[in-house]
CSV table of C-alpha atoms in Angstrom, one decimal:
chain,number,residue,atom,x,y,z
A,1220,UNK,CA,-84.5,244.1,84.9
A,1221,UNK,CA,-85.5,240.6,84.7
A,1222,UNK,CA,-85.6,237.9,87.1
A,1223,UNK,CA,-83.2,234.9,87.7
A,1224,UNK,CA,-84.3,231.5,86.3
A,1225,UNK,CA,-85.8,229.3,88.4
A,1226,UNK,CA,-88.1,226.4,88.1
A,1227,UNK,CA,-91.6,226.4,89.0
A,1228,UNK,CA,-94.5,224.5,90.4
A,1229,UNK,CA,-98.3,225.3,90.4
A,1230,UNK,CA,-99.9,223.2,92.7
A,1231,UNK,CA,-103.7,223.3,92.9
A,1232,UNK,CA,-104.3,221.7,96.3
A,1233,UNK,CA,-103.0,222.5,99.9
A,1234,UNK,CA,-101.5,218.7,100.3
A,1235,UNK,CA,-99.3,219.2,97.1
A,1236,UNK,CA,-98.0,223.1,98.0
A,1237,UNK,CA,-97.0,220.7,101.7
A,1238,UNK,CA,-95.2,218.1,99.8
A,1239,UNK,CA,-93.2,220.4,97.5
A,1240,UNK,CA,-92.4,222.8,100.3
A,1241,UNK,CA,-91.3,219.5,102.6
A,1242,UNK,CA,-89.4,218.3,99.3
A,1243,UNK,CA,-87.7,222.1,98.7
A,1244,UNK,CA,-87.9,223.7,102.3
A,1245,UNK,CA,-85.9,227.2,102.3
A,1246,UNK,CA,-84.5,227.0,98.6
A,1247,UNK,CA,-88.4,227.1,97.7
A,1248,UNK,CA,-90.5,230.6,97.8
A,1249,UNK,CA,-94.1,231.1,98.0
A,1250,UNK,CA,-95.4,233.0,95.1
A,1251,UNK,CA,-98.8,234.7,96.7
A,1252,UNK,CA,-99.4,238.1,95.1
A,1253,UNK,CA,-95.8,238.6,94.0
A,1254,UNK,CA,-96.6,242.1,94.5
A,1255,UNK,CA,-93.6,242.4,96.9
A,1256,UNK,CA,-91.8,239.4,96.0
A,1257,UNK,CA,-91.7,239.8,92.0
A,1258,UNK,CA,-90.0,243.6,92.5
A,1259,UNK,CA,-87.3,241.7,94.4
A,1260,UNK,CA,-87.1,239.5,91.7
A,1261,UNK,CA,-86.8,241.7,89.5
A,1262,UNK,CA,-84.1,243.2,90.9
A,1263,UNK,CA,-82.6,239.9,91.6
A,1264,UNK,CA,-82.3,240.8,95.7
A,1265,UNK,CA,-84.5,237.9,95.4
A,1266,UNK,CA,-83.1,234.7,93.6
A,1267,UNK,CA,-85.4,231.5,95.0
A,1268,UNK,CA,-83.9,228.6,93.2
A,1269,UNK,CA,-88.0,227.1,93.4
A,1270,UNK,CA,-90.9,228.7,93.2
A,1271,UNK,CA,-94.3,227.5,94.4
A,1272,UNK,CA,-97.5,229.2,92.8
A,1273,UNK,CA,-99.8,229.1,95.5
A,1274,UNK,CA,-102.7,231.3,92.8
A,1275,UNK,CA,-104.0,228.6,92.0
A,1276,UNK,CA,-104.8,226.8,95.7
A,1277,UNK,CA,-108.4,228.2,95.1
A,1278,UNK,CA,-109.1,226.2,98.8
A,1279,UNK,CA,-106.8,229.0,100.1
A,1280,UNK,CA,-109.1,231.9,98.7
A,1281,UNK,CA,-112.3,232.5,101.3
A,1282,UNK,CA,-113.6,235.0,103.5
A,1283,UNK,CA,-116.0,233.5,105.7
A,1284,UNK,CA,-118.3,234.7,108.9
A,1285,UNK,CA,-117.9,231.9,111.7
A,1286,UNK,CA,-118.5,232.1,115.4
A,1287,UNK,CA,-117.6,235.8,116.8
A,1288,UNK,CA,-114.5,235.4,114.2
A,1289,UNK,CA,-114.1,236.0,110.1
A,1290,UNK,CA,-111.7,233.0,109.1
A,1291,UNK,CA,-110.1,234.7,105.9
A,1292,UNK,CA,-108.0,232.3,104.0
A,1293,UNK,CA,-104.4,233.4,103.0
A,1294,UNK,CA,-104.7,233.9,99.5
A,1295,UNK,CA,-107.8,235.9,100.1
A,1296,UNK,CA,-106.8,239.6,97.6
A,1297,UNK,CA,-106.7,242.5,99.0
A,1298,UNK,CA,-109.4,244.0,96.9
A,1299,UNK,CA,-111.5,241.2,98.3
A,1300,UNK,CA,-111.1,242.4,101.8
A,1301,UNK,CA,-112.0,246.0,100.9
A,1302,UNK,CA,-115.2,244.9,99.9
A,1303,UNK,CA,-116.1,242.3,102.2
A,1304,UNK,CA,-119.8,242.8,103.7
A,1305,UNK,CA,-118.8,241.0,107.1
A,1306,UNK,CA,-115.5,242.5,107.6
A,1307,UNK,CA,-116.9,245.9,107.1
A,1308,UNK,CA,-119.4,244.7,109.9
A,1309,UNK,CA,-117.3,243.2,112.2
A,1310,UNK,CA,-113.7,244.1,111.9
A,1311,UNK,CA,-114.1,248.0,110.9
A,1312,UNK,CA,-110.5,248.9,111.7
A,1313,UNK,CA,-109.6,246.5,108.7
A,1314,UNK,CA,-112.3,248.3,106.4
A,1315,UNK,CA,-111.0,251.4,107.0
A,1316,UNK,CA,-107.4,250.6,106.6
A,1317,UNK,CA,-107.4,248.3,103.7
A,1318,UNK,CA,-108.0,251.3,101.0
A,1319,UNK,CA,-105.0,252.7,102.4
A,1320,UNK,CA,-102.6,249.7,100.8
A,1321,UNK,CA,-100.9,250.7,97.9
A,1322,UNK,CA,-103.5,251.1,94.9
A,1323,UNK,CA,-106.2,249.3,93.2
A,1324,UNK,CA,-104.0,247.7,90.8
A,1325,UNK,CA,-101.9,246.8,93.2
A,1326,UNK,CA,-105.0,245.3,95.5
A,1327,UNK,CA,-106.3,243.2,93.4
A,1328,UNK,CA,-103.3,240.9,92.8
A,1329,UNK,CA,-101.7,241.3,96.4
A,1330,UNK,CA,-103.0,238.8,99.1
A,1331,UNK,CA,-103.3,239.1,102.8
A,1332,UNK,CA,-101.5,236.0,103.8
A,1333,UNK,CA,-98.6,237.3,101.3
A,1334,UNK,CA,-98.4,240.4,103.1
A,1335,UNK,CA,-98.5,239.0,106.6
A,1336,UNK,CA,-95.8,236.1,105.7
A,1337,UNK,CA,-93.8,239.2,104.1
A,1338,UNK,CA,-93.1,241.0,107.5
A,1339,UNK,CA,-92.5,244.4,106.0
A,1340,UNK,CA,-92.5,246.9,108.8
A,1341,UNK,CA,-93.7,249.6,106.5
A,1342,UNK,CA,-96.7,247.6,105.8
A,1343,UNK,CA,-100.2,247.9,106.9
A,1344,UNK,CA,-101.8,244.6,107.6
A,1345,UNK,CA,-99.3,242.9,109.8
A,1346,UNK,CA,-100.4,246.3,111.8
A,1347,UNK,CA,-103.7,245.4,111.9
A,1348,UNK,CA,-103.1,241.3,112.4
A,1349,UNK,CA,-101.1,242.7,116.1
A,1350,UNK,CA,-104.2,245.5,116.4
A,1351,UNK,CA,-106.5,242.9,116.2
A,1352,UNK,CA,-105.4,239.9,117.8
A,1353,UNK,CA,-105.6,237.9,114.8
A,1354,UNK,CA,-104.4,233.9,114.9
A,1355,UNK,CA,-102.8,233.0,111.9
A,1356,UNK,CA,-103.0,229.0,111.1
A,1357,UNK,CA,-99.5,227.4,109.9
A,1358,UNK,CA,-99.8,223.6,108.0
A,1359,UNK,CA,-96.7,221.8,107.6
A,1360,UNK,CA,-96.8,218.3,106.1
A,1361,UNK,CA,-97.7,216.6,109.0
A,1362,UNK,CA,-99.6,219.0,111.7
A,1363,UNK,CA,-101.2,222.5,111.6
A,1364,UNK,CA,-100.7,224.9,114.1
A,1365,UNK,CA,-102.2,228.5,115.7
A,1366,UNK,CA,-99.8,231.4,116.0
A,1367,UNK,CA,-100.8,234.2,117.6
A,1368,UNK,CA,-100.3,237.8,115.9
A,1369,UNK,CA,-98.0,238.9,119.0
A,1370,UNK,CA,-95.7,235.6,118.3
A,1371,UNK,CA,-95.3,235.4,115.0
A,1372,UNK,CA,-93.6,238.6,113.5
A,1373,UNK,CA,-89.8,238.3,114.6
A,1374,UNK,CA,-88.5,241.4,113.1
A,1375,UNK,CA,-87.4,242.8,110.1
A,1376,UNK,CA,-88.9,240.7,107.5
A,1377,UNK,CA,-89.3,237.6,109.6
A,1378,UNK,CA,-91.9,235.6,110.9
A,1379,UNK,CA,-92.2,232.6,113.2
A,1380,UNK,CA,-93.1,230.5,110.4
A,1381,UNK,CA,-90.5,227.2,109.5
A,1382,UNK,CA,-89.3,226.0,106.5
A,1383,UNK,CA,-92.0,223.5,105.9
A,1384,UNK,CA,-94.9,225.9,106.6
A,1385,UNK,CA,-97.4,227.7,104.9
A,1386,UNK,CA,-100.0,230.2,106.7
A,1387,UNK,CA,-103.0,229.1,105.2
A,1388,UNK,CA,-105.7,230.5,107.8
A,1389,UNK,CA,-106.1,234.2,109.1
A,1390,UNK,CA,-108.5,234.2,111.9
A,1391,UNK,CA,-110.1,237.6,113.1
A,1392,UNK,CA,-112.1,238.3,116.0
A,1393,UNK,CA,-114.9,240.2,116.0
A,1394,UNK,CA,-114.7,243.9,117.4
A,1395,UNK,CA,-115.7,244.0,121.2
A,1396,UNK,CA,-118.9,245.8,122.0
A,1397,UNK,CA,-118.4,249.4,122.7
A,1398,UNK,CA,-115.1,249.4,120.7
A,1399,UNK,CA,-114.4,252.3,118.4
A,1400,UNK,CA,-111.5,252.0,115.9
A,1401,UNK,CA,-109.1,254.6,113.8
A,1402,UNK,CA,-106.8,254.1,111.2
A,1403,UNK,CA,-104.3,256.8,109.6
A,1404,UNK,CA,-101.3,256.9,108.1
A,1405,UNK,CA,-99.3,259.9,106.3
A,1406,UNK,CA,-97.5,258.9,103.0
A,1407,UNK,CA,-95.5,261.5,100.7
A,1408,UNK,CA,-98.6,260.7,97.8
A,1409,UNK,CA,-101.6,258.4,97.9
A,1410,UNK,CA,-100.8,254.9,97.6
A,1411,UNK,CA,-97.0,255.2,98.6
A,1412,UNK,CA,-95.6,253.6,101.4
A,1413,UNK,CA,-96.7,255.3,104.7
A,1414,UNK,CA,-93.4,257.5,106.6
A,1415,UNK,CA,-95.7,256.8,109.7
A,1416,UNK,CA,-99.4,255.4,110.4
A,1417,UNK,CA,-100.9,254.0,113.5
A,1418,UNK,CA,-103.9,251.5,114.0
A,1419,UNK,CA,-105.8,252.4,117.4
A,1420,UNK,CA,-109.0,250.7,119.2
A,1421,UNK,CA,-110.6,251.7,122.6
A,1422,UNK,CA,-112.9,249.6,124.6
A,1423,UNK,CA,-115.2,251.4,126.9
A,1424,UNK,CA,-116.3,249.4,130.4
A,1425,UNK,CA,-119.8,250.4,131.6
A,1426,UNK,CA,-118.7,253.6,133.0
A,1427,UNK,CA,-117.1,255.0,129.7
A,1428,UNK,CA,-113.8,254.4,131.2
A,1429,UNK,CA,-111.0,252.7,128.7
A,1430,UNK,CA,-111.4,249.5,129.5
A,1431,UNK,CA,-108.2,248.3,127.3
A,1432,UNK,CA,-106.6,250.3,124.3
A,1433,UNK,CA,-104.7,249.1,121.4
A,1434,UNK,CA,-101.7,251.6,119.3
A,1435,UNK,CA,-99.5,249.7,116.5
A,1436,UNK,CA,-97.3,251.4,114.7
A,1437,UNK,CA,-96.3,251.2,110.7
A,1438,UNK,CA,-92.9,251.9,109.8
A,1439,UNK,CA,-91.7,252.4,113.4
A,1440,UNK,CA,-89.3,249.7,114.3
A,1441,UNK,CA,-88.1,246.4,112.8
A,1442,UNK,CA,-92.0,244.9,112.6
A,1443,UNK,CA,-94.9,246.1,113.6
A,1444,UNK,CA,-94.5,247.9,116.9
A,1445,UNK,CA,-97.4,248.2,119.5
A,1446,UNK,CA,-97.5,250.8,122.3
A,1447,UNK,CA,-97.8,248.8,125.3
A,1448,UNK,CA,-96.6,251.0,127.7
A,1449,UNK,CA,-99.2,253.8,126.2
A,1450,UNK,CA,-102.0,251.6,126.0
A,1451,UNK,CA,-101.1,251.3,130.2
A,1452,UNK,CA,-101.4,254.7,130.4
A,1453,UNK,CA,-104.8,255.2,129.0
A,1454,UNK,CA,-106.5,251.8,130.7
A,1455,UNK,CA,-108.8,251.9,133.3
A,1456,UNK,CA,-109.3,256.1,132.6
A,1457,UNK,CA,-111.0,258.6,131.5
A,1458,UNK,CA,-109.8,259.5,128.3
A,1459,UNK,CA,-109.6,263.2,128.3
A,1460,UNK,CA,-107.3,265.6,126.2
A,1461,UNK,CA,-104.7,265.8,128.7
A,1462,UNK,CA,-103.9,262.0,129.1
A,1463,UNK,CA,-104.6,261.3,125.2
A,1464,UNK,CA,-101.6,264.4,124.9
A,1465,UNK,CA,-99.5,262.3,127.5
A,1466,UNK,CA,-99.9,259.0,125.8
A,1467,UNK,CA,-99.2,260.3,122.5
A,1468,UNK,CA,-95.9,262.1,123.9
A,1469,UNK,CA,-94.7,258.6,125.7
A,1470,UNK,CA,-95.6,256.5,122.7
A,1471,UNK,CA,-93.8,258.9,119.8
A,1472,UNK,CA,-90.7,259.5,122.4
A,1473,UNK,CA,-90.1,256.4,123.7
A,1474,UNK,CA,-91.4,253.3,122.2
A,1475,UNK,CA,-91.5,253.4,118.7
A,1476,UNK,CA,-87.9,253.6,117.0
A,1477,UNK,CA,-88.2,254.7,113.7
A,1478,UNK,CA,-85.3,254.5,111.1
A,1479,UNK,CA,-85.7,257.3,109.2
A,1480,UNK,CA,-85.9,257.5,105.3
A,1481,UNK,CA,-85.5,260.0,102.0
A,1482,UNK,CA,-88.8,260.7,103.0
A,1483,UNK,CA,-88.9,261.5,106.7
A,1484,UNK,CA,-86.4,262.3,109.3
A,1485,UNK,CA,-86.3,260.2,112.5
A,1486,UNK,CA,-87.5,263.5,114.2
A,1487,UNK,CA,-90.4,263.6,111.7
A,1488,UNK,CA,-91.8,260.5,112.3
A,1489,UNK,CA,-91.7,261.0,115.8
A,1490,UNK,CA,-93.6,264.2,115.2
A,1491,UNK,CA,-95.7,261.9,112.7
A,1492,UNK,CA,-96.7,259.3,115.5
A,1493,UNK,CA,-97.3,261.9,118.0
A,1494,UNK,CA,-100.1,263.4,115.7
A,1495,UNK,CA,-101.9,260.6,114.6
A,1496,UNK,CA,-101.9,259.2,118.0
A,1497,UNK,CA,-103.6,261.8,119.2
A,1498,UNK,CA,-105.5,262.4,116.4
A,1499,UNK,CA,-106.5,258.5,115.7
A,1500,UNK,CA,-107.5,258.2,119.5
A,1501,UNK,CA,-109.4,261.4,119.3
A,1502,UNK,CA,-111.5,259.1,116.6
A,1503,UNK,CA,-111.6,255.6,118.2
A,1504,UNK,CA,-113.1,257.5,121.1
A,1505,UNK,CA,-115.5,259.3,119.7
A,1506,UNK,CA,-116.7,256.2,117.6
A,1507,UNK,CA,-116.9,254.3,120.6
A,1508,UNK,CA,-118.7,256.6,122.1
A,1509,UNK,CA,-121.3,257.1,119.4
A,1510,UNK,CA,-122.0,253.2,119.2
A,1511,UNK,CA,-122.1,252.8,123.0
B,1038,UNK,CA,-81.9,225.9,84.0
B,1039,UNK,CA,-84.1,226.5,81.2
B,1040,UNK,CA,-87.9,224.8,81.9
B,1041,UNK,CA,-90.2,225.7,79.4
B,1042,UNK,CA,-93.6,225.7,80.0
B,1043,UNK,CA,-96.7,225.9,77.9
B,1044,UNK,CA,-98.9,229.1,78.4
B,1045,UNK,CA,-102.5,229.3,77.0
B,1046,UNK,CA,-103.8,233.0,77.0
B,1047,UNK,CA,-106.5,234.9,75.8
B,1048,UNK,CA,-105.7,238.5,74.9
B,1049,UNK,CA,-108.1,240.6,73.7
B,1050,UNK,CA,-110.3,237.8,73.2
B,1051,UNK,CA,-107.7,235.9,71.1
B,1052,UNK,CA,-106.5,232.5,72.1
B,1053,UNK,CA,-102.6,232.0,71.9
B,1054,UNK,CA,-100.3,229.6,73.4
B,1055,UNK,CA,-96.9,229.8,73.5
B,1056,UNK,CA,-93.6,228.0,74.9
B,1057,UNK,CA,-91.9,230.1,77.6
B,1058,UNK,CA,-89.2,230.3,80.4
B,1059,UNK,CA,-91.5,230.6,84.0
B,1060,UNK,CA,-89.3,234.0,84.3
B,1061,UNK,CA,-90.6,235.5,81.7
B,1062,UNK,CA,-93.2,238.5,82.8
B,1063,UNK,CA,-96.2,238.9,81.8
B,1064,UNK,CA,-95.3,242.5,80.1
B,1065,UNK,CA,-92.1,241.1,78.0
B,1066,UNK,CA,-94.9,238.2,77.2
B,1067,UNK,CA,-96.9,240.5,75.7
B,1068,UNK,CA,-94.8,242.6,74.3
B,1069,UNK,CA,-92.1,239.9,72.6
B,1070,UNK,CA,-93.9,236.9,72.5
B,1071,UNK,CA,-97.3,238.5,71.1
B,1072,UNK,CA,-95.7,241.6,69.3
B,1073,UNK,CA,-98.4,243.9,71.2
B,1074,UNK,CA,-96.1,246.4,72.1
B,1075,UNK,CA,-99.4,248.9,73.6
B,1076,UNK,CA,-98.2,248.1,77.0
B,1077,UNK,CA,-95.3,249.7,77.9
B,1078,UNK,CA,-93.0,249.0,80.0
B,1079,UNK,CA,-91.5,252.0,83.0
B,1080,UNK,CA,-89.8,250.9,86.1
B,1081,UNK,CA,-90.5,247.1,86.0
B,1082,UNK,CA,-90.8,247.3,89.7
B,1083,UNK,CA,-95.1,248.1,90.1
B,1084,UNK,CA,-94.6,251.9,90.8
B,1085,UNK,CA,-95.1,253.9,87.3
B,1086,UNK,CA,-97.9,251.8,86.5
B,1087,UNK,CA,-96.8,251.9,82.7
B,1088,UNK,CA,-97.7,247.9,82.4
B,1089,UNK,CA,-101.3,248.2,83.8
B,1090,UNK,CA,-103.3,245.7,81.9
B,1091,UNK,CA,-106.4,244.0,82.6
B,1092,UNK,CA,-106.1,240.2,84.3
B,1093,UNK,CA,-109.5,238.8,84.2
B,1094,UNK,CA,-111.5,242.2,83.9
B,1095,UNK,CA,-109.1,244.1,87.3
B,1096,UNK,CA,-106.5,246.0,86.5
B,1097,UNK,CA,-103.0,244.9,87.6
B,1098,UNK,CA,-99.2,245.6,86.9
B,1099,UNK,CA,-98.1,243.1,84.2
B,1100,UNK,CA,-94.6,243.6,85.3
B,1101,UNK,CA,-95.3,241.6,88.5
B,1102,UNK,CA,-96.9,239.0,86.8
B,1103,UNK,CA,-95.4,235.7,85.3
B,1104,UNK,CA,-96.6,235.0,81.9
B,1105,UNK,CA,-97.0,231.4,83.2
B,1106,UNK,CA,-99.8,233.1,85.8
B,1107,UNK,CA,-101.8,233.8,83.3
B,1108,UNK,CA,-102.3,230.3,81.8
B,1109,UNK,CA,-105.7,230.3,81.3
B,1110,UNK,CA,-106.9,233.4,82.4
B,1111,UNK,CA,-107.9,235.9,80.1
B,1112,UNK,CA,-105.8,239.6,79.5
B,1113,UNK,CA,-107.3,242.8,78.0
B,1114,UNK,CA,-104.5,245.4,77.0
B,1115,UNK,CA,-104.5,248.9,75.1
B,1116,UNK,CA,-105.5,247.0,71.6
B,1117,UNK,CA,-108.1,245.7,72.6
B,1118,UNK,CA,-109.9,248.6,73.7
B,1119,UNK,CA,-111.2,250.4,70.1
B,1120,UNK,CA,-113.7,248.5,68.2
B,1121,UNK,CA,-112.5,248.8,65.2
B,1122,UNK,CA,-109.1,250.6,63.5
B,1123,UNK,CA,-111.5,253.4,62.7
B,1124,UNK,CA,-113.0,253.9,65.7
B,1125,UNK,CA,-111.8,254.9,69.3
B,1126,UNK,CA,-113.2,253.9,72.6
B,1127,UNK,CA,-114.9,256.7,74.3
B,1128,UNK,CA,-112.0,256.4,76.3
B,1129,UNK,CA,-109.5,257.0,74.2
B,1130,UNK,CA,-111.8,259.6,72.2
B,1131,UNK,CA,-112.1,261.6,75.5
B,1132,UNK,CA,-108.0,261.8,76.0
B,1133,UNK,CA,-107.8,262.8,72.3
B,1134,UNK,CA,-110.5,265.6,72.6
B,1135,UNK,CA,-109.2,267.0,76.5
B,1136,UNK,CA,-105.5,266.8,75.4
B,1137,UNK,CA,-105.0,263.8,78.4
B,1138,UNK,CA,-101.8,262.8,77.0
B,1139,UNK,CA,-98.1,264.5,76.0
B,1140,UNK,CA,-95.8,262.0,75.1
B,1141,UNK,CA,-97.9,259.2,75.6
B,1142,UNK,CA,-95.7,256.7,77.4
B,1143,UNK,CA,-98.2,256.5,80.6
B,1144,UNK,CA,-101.1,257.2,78.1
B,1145,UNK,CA,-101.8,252.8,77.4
B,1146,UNK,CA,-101.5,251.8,81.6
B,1147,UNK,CA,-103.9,254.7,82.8
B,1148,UNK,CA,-106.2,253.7,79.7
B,1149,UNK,CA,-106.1,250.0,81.9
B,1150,UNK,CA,-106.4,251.3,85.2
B,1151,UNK,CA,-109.4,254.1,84.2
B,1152,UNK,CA,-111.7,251.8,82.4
B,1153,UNK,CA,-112.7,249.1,85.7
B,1154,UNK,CA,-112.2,252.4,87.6
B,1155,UNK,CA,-115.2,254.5,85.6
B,1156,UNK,CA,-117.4,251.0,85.4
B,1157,UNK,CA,-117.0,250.7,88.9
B,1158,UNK,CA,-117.7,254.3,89.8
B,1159,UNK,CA,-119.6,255.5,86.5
B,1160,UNK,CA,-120.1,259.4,88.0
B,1161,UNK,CA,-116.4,260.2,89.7
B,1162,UNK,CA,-115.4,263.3,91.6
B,1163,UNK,CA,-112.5,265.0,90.5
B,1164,UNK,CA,-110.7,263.9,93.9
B,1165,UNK,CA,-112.2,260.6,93.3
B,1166,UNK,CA,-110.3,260.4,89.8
B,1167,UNK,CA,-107.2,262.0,91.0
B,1168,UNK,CA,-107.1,259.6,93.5
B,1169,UNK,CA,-108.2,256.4,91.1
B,1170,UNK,CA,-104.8,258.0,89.0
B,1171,UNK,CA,-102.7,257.7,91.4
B,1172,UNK,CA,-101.4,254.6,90.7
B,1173,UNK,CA,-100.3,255.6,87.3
B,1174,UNK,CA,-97.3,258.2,86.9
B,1175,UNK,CA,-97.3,260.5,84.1
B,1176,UNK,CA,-93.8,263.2,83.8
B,1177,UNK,CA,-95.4,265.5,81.2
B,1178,UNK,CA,-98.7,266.5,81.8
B,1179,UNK,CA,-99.1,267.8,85.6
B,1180,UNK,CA,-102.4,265.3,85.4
B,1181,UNK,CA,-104.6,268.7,85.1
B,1182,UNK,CA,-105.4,267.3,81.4
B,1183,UNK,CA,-105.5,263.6,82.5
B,1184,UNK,CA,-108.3,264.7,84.9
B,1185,UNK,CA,-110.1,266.8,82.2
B,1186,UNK,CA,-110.1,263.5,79.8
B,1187,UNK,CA,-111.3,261.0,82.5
B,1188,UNK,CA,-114.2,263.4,83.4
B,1189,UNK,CA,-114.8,263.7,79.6
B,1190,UNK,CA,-115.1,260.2,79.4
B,1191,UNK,CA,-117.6,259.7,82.3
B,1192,UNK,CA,-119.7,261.6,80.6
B,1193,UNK,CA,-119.5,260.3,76.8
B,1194,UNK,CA,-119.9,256.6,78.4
B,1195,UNK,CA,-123.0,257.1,80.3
């Protein structure tokens, strides 16, 4: 298995990966991690006539703490987001859930912006970008633009992104006060990708009531899939067993719409997403509750 | 199409440079290009692991690489783990003394992957280690051996 030729360009700054992608536009591939993209390759499902390096846009690799937000540029590794001090502190749903990408190996060449861009519905961080209301900045040649989470995946593999764009900015809010936060997922063996996992947060109000709940799906649709209609249920409530059992029945039954694979049944999953919605708001509660 | 492009590398603390396709991976790189055939080559898609090398002290899958990433950067793989031709790394001493490896084919990438994994976390649980492996596929040895060496080798490199 070896790739196709193709020619290649390793721009160092931001304003040369613009011009080249404004010279090239949809014959011309970002190369990020290339741990998604260079399988493809491989396999040749992938044949890019151009490809732009972006590992070496060091201007692109940064996690920093700003006002109430982490600005975490796109090229940022995985691994560095694992062990980032202020994301651990801030954004704990992305601590937790981070580990559960792939493996080590696999972390430390694979970037966030490359997995975001990517749109794989099976993978965990454009779950978390929808969980947690990230922004992501687009720059074309001319103008940069903010893209809300909730606007920019548009399906399977597809993001609102144009030809001439290039996410360069990930901006992520910090975690409301009285927020608690779960992540699970269940995959066939550690590091695999997940057959269903779920990203949850509650927000308490003053009187322990849910003030607003989040519930995004992996691998349960054509993108990441969040659970409006179950996060209705649950705001403005008490969350007790009974209501958690209700919302994790609506969610798994009606709004997520799983595929099915080798690995898991449609049926399965279903049963997957029930359990882990339960389960994972169980947690968020009880975390929310511990650090009201 | 056939852009050539100058790589500098240094691999195992040896400086080469070569002329080659941007295609070409990093694994085929090192394997054709530098004859250090150590790193083997599995499912050239980043599941078995087989590839794992070291890119800049971290461990990663040289089958997703490009040789012309590494321009620059500096790669550690299998051959440049023993000292000398007499003498294994406590590493590889530990997979020799607990039996860690059948056929062998898996042995060079788990090598790769354990050695930032036990600097990083010098005193490993066994679910720790199991989990640290399980990047890596091995079809021989039901890992139980694996295991033994890795916690073999925590201990000989305190």
């Amino acid at each position: 298995m070896k790739p196709a030729p193709f020619e290649y360009h390793a721009p160092s700054s931001i304003e040369e990966v613009l011009d080249l992608k404004h010279q090239y536009g949809d014959d011309a591939k970002f190369l990020a991690g290339g741990q998604s993209l260079v399988p493809a390759m491989n396999f040749r499902i992938v044949q890019p006539s151009v490809l732009i390096d972006l590992n070496r846009v060091s201007e692109l690799s940064f996690i920093k703490e700003d006002k109430n937000v982490i600005r975490v540029g796109s090229m940022a590794r995985e691994r560095h987001l694992e062990f980032d001090k202020a994301i651990q502190k801030h954004t704990p749903l992305l601590h937790e859930a981070v580990p559960f990408i792939a493996h080590p190996q696999i972390r430390n060449r694979g970037t966030i912006g490359g997995s975001i861009v990517n749109a794989d519905p099976a993978a965990e961080l454009p779950v978390l970008m929808l969980a947690l209301n990230a922004r992501l900045k687009a720059k074309n040649k001319n103008a940069e633009r903010w893209i809300d989470a909730k606007d920019f995946f548009a399906g399977m593999f597809t993001t609102a992104l144009e030809p001439d764009e290039v996410l360069v900015e990930i901006e992520l809010p910090f975690a409301k006060k009285n927020t608690g936060w779960s992540f699970m997922e269940v995959a066939p063996r550690s590091g695999d990708y997940a057959m269903m996992g779920v990203a949850t947060l509650i927000t308490l109000d003053k009187n322990k009531k849910c003030k607003s709940a989040k519930l995004v799906y992996l691998n349960a649709g054509d993108g990441p899939v969040e659970a409006v209609e179950a996060e209705k249920l649950l705001e403005g409530e008490v969350l007790n067993d009974t209501l958690i059992e209700s919302a994790a029945l609506h969610t798994s039954e009606k709004e997520i719409n799983p595929f099915g694979n080798i690995h898991a049944s449609i049926d399965f999953q279903r049963h997957l997403a029930n359990s882990l919605t339960k389960k994972t708001l169980k947690q968020a509660l009880q975390r929310a509750e511990e650090n009201f | 199409m056939s852009q050539k492009l100058s790589v500098t590398v240094t691999v195992n603390g040896t400086e080469y440079t070569k002329e080659v396709e941007p295609r070409m991976l990093l694994s085929d790189f090192l394997r054709h290009e530098l004859g250090l055939t150590g790193t083997h080559v599995g499912c050239e898609h980043g599941v078995c692991g087989a590839c794992t090398i070291m890119f800049d002290g971290e461990s990663a899958r040289s089958c997703l690489t490009f040789a012309v990433q590494a321009d620059g950067h500096e790669i550690t793989t299998v051959e440049g783990l023993a000292p000398d031709k007499d003498n294994l790394h406590p590493l590889q001493q530990a997979f020799w003394e607990a039996h860690g490896l059948q056929c062998g084919y898996c042995t060079p990438g788990i090598l790769m992957s354990m050695i930032p994994f036990l600097k990083q976390n010098p005193n490993p649980t066994e679910d720790e280690i199991r989990h640290a492996l399980s990047g890596n596929l091995c079809r021989c040895t039901g890992y139980q051996h694996i295991v033994d060496a890795v916690k073999l080798a925590a201990e000989k490199m305190k």
